[in-house]
Coordinates of C-alpha atoms in Angstrom, one line a residue:
X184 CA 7.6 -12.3 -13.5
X185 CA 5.8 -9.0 -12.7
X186 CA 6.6 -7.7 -9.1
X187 CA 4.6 -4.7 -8.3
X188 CA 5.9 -2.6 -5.0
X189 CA 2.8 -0.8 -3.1
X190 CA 3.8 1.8 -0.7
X191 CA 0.4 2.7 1.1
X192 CA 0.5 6.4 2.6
X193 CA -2.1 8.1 4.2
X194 CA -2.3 11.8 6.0
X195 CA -4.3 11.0 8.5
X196 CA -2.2 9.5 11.2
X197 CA -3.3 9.4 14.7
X198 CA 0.9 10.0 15.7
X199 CA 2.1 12.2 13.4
X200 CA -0.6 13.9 11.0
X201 CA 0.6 15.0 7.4
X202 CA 3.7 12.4 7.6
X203 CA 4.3 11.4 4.6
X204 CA 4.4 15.0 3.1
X205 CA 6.6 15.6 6.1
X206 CA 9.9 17.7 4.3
X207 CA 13.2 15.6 5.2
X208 CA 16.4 17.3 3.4
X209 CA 14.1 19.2 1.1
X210 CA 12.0 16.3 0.1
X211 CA 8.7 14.6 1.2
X212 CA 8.8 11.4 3.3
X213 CA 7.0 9.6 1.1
X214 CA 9.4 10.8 -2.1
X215 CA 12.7 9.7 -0.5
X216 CA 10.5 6.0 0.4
X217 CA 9.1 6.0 -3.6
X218 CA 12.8 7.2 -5.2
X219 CA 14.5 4.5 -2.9
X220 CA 12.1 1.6 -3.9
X221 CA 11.8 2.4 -7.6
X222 CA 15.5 2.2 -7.9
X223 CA 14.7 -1.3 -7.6
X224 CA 15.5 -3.6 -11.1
X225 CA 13.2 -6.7 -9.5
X226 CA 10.1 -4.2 -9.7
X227 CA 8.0 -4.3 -12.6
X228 CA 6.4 -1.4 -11.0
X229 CA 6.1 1.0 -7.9
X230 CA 2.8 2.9 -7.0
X231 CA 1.7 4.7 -3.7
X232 CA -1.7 4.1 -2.6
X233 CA -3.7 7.1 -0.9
X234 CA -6.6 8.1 0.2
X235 CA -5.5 11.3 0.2
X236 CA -5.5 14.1 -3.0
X237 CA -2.2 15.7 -1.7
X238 CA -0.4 12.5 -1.9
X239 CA -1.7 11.4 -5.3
X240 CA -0.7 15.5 -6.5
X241 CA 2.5 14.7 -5.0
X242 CA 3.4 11.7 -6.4
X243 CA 3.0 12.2 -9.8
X244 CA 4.1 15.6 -10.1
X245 CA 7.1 13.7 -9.9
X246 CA 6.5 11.3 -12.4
X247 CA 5.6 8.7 -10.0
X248 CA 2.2 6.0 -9.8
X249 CA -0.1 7.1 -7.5
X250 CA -4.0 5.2 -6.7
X251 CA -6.9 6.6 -5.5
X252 CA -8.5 4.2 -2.6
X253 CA -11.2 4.7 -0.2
X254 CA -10.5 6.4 3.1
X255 CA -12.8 4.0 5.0
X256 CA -9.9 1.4 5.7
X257 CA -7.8 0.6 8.8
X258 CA -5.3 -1.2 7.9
X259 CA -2.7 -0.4 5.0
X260 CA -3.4 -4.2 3.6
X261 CA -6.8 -3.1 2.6
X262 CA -5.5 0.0 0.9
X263 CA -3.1 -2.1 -1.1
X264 CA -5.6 -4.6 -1.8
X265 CA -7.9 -2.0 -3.3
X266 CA -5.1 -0.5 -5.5
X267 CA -3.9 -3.6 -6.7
X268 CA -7.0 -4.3 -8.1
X269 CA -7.2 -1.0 -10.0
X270 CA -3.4 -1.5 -11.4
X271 CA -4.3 -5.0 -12.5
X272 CA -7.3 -3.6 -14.4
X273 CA -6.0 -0.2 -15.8
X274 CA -3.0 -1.9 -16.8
X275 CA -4.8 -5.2 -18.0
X276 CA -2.1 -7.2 -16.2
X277 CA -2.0 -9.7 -13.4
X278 CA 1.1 -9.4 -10.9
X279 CA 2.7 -12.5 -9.8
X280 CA 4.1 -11.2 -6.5
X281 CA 3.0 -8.0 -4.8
X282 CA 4.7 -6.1 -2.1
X283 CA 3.9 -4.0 0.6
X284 CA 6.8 -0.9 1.7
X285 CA 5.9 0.5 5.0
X286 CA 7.9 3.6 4.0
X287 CA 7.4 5.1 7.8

């Protein structure tokens, strides 16, 4: 079975702008959430899905997956949806169960 693990992460948050890059203990938000679901041996794959270049920079200066989506959506089901899409096809591989980590 190929499980993929989508953590969506924007900068743009009405609440709390610049979260996921927020430093915790020396370290992002969003690289203690992609470390701690990676760890995972069920995942065939973890990736974060931005909209946002800072993100994407972030992530895989650490040697993580990061996709590009549009910034137009609301919802972080429509992010995911766009990036699974663009795994599946730059990977040439369909997932049989996909999930979504609110890291926040």
């Amino acid at each position: 079975m190929n499980i993929l693990a989508l953590i969506p992460a924007r900068m743009g948050s009405t609440r709390f702008p610049g979260k996921p890059l927020a430093n915790i203990h020396g370290k992002p938000m969003i690289g203690h959430v992609y470390d701690r679901v990676s760890k995972s041996s069920l995942l065939s794959m973890t990736a974060v899905a931005t909209c946002d270049q800072e993100i994407y920079d972030y992530i895989t200066s650490i040697g993580g997956n990061a996709v590009m989506t549009a910034d137009t959506y609301e919802r972080a089901s429509d992010r995911c949806a766009e990036a699974l899409l663009k795994l599946e096809e730059a990977n040439n591989i369909t997932y049989d169960i996909v999930v979504m980590v609110q890291g926040d």
